[in-house]
PDB file of C-alpha atoms and ligand atoms in Angstrom:
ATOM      1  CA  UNK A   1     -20.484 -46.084  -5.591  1.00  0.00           C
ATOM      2  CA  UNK A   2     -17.036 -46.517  -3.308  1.00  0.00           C
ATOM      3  CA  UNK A   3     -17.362 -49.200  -0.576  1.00  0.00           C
ATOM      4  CA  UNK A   4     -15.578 -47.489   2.019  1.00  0.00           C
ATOM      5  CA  UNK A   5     -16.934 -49.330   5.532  1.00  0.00           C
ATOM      6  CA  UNK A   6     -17.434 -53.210   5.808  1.00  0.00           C
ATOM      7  CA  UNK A   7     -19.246 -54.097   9.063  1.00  0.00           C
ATOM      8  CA  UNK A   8     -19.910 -57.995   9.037  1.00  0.00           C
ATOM      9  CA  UNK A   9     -22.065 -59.594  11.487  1.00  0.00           C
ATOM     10  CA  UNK A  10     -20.604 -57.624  14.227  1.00  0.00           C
ATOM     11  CA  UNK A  11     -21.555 -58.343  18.462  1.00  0.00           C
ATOM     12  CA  UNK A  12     -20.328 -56.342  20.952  1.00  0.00           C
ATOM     13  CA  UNK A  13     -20.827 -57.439  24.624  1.00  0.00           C
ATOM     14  CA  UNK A  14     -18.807 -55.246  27.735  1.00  0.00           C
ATOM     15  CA  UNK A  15     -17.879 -58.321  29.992  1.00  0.00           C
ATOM     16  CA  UNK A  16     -21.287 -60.103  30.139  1.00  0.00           C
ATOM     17  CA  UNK A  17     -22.929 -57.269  29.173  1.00  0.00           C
ATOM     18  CA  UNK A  18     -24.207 -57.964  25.649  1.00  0.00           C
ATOM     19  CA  UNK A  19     -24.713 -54.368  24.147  1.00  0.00           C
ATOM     20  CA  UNK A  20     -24.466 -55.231  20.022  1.00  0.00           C
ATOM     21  CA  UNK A  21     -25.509 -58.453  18.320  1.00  0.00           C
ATOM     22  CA  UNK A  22     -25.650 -59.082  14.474  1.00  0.00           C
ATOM     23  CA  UNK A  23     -24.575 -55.962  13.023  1.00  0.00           C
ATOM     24  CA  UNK A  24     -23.908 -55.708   9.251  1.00  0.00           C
ATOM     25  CA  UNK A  25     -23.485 -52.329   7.269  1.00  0.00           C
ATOM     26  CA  UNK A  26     -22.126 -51.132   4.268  1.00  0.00           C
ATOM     27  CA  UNK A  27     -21.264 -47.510   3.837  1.00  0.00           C
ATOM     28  CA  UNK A  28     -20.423 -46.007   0.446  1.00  0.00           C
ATOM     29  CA  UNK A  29     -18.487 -42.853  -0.808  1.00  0.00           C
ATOM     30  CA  UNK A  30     -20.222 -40.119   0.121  1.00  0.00           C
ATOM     31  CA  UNK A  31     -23.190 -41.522   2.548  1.00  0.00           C
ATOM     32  CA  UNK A  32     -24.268 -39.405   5.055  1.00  0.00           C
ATOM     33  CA  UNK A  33     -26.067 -42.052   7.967  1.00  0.00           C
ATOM     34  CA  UNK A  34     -28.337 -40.531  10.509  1.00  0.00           C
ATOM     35  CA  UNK A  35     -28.058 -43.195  13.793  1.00  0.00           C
ATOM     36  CA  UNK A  36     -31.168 -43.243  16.309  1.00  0.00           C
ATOM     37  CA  UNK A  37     -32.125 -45.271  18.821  1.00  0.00           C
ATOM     38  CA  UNK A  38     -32.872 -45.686  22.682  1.00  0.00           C
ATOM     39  CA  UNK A  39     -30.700 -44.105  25.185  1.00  0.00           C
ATOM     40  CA  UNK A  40     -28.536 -47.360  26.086  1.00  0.00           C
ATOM     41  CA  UNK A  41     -29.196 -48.527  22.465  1.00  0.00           C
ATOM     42  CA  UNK A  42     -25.632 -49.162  21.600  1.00  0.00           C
ATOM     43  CA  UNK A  43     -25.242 -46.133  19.561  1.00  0.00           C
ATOM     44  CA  UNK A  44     -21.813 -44.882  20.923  1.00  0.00           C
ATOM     45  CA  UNK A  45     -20.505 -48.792  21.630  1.00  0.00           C
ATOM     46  CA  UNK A  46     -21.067 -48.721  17.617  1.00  0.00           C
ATOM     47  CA  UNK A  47     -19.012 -45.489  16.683  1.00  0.00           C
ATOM     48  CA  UNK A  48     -16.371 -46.256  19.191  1.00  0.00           C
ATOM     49  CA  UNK A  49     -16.069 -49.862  17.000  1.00  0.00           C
ATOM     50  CA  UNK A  50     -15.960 -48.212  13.695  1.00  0.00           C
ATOM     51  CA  UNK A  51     -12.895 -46.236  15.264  1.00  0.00           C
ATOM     52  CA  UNK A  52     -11.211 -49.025  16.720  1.00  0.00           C
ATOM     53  CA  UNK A  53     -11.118 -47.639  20.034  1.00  0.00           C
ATOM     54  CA  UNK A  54     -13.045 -51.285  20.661  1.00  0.00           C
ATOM     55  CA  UNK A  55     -12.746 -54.184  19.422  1.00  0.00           C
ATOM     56  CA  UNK A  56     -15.742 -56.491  17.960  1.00  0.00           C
ATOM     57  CA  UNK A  57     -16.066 -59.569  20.255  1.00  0.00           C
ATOM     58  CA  UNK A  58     -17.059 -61.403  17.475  1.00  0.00           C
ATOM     59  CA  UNK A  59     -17.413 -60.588  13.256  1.00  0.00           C
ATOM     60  CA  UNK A  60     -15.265 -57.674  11.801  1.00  0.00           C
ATOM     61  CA  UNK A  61     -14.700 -53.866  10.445  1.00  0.00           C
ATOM     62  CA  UNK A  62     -13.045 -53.252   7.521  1.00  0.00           C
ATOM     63  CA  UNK A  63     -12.320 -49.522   6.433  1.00  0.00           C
ATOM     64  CA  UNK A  64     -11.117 -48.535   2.886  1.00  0.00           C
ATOM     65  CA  UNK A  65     -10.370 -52.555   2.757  1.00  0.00           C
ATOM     66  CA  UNK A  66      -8.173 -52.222   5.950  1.00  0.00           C
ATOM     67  CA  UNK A  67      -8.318 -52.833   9.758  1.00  0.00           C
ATOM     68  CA  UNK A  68      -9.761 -49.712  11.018  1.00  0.00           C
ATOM     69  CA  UNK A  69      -6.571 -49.300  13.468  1.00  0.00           C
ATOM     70  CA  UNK A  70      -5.118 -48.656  10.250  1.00  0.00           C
ATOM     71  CA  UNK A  71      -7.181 -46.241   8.661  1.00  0.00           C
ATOM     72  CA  UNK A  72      -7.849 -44.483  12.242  1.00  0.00           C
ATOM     73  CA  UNK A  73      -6.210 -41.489  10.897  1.00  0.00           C
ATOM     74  CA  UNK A  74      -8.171 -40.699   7.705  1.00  0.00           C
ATOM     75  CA  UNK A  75     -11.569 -40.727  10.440  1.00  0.00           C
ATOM     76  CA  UNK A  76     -12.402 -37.836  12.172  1.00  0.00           C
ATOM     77  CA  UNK A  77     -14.192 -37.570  15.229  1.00  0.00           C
ATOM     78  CA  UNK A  78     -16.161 -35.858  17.316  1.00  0.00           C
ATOM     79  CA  UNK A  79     -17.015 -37.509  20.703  1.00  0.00           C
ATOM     80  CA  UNK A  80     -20.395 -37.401  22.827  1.00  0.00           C
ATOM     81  CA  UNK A  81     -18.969 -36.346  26.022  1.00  0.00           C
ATOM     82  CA  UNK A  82     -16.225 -34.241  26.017  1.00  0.00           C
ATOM     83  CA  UNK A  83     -14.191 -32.906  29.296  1.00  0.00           C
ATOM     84  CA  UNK A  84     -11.918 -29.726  28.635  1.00  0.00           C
ATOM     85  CA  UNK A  85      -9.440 -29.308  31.416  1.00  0.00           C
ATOM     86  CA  UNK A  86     -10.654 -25.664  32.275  1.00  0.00           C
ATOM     87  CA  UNK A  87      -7.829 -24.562  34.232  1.00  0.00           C
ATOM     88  CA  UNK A  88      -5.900 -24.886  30.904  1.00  0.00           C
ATOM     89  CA  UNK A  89      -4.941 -21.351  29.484  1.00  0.00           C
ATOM     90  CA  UNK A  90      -4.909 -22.812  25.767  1.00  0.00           C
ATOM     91  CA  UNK A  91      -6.530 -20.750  23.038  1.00  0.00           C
ATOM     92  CA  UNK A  92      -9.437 -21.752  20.114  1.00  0.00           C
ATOM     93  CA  UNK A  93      -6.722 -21.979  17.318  1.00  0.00           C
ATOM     94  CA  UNK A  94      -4.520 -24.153  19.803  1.00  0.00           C
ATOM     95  CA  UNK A  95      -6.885 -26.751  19.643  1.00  0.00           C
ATOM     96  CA  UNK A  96      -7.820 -26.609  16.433  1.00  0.00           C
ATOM     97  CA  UNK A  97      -4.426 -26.983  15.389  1.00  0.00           C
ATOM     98  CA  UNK A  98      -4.058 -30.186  17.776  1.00  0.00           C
ATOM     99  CA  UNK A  99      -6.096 -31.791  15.194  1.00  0.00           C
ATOM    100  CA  UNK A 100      -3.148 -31.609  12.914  1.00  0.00           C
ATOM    101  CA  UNK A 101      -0.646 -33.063  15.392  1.00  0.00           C
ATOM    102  CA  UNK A 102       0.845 -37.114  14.365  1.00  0.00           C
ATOM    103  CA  UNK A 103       3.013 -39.210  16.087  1.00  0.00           C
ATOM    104  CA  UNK A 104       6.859 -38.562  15.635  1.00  0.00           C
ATOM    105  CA  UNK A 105       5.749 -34.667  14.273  1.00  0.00           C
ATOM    106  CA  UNK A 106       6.919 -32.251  16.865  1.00  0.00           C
ATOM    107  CA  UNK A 107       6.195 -29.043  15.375  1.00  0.00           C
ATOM    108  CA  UNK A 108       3.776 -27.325  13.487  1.00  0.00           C
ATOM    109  CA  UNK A 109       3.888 -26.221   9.499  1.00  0.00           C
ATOM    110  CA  UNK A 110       2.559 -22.876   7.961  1.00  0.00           C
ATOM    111  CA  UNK A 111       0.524 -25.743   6.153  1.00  0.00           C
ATOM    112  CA  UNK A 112      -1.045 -26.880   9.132  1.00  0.00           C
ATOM    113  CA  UNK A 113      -1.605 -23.225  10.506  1.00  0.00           C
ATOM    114  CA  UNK A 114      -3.430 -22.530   7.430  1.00  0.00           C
ATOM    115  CA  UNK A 115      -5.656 -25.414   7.250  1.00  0.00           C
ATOM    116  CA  UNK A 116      -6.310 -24.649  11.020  1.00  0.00           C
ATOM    117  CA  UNK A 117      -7.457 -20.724  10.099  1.00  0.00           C
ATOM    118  CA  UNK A 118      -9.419 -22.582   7.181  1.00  0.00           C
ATOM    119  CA  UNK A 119     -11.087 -24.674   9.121  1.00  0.00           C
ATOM    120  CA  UNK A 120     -11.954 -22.103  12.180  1.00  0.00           C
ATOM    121  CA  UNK A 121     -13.416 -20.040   9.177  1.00  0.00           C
ATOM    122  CA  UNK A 122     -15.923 -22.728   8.112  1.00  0.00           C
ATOM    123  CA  UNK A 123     -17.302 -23.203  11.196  1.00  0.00           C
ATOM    124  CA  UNK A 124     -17.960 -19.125  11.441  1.00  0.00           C
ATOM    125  CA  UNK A 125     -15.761 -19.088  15.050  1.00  0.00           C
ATOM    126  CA  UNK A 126     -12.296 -17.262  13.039  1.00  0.00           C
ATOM    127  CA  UNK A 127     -13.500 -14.356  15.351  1.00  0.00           C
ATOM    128  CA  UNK A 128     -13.049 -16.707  18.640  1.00  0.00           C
ATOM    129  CA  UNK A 129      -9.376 -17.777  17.204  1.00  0.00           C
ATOM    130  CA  UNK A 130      -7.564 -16.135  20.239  1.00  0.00           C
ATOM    131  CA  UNK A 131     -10.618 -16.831  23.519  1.00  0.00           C
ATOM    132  CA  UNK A 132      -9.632 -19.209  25.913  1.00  0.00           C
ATOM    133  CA  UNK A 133     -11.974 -22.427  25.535  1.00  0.00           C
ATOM    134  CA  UNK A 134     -13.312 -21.768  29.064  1.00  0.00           C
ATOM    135  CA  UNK A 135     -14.437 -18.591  28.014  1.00  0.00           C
ATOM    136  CA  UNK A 136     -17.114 -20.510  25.729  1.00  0.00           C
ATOM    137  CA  UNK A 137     -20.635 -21.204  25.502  1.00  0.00           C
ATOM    138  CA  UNK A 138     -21.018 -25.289  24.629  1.00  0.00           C
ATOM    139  CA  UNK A 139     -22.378 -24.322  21.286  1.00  0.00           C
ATOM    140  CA  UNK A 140     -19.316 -22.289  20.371  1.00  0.00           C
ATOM    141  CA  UNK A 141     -16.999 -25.649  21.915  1.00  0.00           C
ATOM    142  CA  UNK A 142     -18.716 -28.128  19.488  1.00  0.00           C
ATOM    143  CA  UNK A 143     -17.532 -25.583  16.644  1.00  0.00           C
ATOM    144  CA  UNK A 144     -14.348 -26.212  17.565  1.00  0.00           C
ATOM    145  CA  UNK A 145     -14.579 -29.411  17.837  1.00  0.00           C
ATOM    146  CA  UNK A 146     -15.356 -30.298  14.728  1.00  0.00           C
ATOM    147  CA  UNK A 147     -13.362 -27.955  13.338  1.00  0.00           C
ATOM    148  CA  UNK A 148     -10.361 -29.727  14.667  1.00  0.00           C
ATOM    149  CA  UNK A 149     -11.928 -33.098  13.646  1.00  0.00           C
ATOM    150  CA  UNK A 150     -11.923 -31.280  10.052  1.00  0.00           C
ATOM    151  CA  UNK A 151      -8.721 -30.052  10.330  1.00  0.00           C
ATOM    152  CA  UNK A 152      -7.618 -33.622  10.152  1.00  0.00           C
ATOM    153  CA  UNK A 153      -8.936 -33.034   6.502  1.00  0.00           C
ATOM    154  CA  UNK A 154     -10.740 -36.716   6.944  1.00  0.00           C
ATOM    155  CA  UNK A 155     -12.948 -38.974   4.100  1.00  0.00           C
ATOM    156  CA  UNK A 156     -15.110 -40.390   6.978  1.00  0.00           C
ATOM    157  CA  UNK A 157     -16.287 -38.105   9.637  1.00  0.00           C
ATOM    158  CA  UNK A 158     -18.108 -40.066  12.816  1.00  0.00           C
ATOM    159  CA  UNK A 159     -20.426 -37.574  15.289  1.00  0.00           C
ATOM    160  CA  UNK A 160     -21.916 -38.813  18.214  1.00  0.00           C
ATOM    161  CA  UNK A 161     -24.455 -36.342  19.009  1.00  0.00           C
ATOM    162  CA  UNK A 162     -23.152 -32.834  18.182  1.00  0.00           C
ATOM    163  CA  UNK A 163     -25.868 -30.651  18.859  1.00  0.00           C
ATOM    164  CA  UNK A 164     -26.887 -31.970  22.223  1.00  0.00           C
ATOM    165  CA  UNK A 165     -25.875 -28.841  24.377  1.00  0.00           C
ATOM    166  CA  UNK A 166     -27.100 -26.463  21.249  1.00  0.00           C
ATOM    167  CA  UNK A 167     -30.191 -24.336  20.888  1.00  0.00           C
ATOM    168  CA  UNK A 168     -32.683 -25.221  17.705  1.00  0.00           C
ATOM    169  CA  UNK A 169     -31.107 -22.104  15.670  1.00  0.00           C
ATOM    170  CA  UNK A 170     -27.419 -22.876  15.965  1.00  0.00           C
ATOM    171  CA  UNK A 171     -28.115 -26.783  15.502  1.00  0.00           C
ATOM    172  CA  UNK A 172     -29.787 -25.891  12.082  1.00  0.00           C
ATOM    173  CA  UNK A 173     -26.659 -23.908  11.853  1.00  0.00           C
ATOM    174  CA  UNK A 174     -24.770 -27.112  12.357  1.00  0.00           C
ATOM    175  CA  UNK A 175     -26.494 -29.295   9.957  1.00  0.00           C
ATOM    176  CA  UNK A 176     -26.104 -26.419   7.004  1.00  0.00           C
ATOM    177  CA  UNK A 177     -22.672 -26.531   7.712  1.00  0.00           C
ATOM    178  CA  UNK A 178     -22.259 -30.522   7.817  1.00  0.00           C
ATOM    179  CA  UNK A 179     -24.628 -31.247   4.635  1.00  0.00           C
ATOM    180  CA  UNK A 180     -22.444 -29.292   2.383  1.00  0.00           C
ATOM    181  CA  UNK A 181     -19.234 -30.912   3.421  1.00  0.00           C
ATOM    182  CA  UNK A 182     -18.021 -32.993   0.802  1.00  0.00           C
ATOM    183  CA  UNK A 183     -17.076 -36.395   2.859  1.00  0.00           C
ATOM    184  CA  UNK A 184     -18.750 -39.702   4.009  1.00  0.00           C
ATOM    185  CA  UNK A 185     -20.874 -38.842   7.261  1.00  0.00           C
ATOM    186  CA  UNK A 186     -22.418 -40.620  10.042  1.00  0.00           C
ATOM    187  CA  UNK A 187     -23.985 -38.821  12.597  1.00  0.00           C
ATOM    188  CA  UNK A 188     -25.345 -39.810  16.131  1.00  0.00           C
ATOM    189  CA  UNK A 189     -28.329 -37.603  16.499  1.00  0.00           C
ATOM    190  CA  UNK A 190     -31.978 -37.817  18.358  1.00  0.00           C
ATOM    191  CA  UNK A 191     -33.028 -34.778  16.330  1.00  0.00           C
ATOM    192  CA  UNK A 192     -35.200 -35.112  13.271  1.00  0.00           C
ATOM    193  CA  UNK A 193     -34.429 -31.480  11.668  1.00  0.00           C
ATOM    194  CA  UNK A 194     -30.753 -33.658  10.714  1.00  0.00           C
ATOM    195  CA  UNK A 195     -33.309 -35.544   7.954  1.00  0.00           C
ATOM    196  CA  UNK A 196     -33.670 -32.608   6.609  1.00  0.00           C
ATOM    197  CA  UNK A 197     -30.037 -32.184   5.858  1.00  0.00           C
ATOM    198  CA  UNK A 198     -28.910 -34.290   3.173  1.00  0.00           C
ATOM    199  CA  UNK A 199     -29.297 -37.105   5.189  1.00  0.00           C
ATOM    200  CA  UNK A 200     -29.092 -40.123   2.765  1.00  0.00           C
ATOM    201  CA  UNK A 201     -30.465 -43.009   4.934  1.00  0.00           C
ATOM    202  CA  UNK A 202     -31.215 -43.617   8.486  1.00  0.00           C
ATOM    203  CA  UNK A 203     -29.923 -46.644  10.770  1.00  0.00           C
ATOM    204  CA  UNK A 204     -31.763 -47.493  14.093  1.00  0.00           C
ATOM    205  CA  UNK A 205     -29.718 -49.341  16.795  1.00  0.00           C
ATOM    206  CA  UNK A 206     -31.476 -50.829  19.471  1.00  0.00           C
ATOM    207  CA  UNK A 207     -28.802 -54.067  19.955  1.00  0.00           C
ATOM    208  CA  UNK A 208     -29.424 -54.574  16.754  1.00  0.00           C
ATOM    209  CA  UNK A 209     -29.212 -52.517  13.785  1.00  0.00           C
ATOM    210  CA  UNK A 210     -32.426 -51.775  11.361  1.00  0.00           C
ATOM    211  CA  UNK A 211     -31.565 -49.532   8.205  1.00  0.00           C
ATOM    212  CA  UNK A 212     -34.049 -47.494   6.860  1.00  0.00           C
ATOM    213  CA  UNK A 213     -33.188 -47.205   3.187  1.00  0.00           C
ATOM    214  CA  UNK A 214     -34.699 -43.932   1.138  1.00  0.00           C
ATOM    215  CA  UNK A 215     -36.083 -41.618   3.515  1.00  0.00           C
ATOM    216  CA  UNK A 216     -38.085 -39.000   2.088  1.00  0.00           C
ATOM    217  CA  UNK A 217     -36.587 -35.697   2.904  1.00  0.00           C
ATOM    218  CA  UNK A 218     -38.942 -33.186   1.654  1.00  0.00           C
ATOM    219  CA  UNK A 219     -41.676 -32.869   4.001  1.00  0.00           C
ATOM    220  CA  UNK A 220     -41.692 -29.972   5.861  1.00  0.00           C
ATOM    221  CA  UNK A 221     -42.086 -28.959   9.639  1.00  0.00           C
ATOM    222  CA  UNK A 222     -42.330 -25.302  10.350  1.00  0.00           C
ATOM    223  CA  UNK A 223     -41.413 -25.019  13.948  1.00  0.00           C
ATOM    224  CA  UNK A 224     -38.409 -25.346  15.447  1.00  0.00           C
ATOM    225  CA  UNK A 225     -38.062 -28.437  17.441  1.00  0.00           C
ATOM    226  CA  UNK A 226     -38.501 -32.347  16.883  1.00  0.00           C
ATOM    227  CA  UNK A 227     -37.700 -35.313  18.679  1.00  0.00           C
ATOM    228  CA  UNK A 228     -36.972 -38.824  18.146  1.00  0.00           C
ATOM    229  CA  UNK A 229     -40.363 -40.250  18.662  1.00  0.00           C
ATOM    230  CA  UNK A 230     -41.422 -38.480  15.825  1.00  0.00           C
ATOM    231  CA  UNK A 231     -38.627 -39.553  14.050  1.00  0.00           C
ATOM    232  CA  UNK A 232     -39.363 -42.777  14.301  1.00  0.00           C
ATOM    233  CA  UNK A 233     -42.982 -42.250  13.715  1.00  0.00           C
ATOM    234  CA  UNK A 234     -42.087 -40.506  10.677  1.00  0.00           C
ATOM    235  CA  UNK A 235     -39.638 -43.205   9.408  1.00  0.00           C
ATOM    236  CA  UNK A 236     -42.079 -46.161  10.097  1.00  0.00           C
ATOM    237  CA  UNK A 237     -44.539 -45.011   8.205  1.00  0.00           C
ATOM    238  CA  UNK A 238     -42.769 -43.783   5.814  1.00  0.00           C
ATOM    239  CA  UNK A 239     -39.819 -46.448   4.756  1.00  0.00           C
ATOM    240  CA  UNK A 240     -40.332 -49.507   7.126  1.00  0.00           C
ATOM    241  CA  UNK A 241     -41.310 -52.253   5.145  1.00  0.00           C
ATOM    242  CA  UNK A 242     -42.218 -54.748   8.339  1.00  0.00           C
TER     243      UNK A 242
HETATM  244  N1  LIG B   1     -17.518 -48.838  29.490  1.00  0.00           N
HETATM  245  C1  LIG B   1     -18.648 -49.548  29.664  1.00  0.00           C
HETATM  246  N2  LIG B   1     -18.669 -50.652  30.464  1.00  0.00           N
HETATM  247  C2  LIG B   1     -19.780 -51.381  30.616  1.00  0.00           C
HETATM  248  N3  LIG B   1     -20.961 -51.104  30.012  1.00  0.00           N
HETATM  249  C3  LIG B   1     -21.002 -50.024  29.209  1.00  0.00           C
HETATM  250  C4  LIG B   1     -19.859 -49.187  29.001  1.00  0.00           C
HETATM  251  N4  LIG B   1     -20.203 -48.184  28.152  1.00  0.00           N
HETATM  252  C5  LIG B   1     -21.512 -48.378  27.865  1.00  0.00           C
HETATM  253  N5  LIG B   1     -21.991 -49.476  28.482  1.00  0.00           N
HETATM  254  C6  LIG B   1     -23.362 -50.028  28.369  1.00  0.00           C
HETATM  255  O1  LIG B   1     -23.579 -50.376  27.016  1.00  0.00           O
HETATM  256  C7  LIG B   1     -24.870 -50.052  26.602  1.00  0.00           C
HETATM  257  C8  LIG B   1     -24.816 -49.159  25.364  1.00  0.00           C
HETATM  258  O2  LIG B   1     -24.221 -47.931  25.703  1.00  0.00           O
HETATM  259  P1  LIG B   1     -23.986 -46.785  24.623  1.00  0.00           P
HETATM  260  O3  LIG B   1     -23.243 -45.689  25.296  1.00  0.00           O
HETATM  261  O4  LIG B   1     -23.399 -47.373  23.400  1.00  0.00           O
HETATM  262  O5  LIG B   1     -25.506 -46.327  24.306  1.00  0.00           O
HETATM  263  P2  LIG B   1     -26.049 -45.110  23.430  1.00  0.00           P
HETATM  264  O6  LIG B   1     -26.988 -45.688  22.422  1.00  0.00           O
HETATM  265  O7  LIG B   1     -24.924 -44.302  22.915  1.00  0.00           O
HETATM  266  O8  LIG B   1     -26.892 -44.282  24.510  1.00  0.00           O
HETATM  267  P3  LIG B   1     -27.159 -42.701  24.659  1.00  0.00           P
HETATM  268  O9  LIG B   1     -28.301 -42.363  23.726  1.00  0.00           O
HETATM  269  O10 LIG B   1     -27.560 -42.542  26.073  1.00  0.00           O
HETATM  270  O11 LIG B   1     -25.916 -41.977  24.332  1.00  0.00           O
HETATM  271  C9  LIG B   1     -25.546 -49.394  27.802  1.00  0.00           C
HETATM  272  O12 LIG B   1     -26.356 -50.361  28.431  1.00  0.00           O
HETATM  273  C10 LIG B   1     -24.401 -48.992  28.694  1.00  0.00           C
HETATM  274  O13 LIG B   1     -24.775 -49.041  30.044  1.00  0.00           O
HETATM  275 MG1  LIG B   2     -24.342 -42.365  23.221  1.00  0.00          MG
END
């Protein structure tokens, strides 16, 4: 398999604030990475690395080969916490079409507009195309989020907890929709039902980062909801060699 992400013995530290120490990962064509870990862990220090939107204090990050500053464009994203200016009147398909928007481009293609439609249509919101994003429920807003991180039409796709404001039905919804996308994935997410997924291994960050290679994926749990402790209660004993 493809080598696509390099991290080599990567530390992090925000002034004297040591948050990441040690990290090394190699991600491969078509991984899909489940992240856990502590609230404070260093989870979203991490993603915000692999994007370049910080800088390793020490080791380094290479992407398809490259610095990721160079690649930043072939990564889509979708953010833990994000802030919609509400008093905006902009529309769904506005947004989604931002996705498509480069430096120097200063208009829109039919291209674009149909990868935008495509896009609104895989995430089951095409009927929300013309509502105003105020006029949303936080569920619906994470659609279209990642439907403009998609409309980027990306090889590496980096989501920092995309179900947290979503009820158990439409976050099963979300993780149908994610497994059967056909690029690299790494996904931010305190919600064991996301093992169940297609998920192909699972990395724990606590300051340091602990991969969990070959997680079983075919027990079952018949209720709705799960959380991290039993995540991690499940991965220990079942892939945790120390
Ligand atoms: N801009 C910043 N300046 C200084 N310290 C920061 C900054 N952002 C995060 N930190 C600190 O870095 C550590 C890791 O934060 P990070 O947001 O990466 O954790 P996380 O694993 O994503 O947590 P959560 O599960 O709550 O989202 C925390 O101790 C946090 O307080
Ligand atoms: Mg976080």
């Amino acid at each position: 398999m493809k080598k696509q992400i390099e991290v080599q013995d990567v530390s992090f530290r925000y002034k004297s604030h040591a948050v990441l120490k040690d990290i090394n990962l190699s991600v491969y064509e078509g991984d899909y990475i489940a992240i856990i870990g502590p609230n404070g862990g260093g989870k979203t220090t991490f993603t915000k690395l692999l994007l370049g939107l910080l800088t390793p204090t020490q080791g380094s990050i290479k992407i398809f080969d490259k610095n990721v500053i160079e690649v930043r464009k072939e990564i889509g994203y979708l953010p833990q916490y994000v802030n919609f200016n509400m008093d905006m009147p902009i529309t769904v398909f506005d947004i989604v079409l931002q996705g498509r928007l480069q430096r120097n481009k200063l208009f829109y293609t039919k291209k674009d507009k149909k990868i935008a439609n495509e896009q609104l249509r895989k995430m089951h919101i095409i009927d929300l195309k013309n509502r105003k994003i105020k006029e949303l429920s936080g569920g619906q807003r994470q659609r279209v989020l990642l439907a403009r991180a998609l409309t980027k039409q990306p090889k590496i796709l980096i989501l920092d907890e995309p179900t947290a404001s979503i009820d158990p039905e439409g976050q099963k919804d979300i993780y149908s929709l994610l497994k059967d996308l056909p690029l690299t994935k790494i996904i931010v997410s305190h919600d064991i039902q996301v093992l169940f997924e297609g998920i192909t291994r699972v990395a724990h960050i606590n300051k340091t980062l602990y991969m969990h290679e070959d997680i079983d994926t075919t027990i079952h749990r018949e209720d709705g909801h799960f959380c991290e402790l039993e995540l991690l209660d499940y991965i220990t004993s079942h892939s945790c060699s120390n």
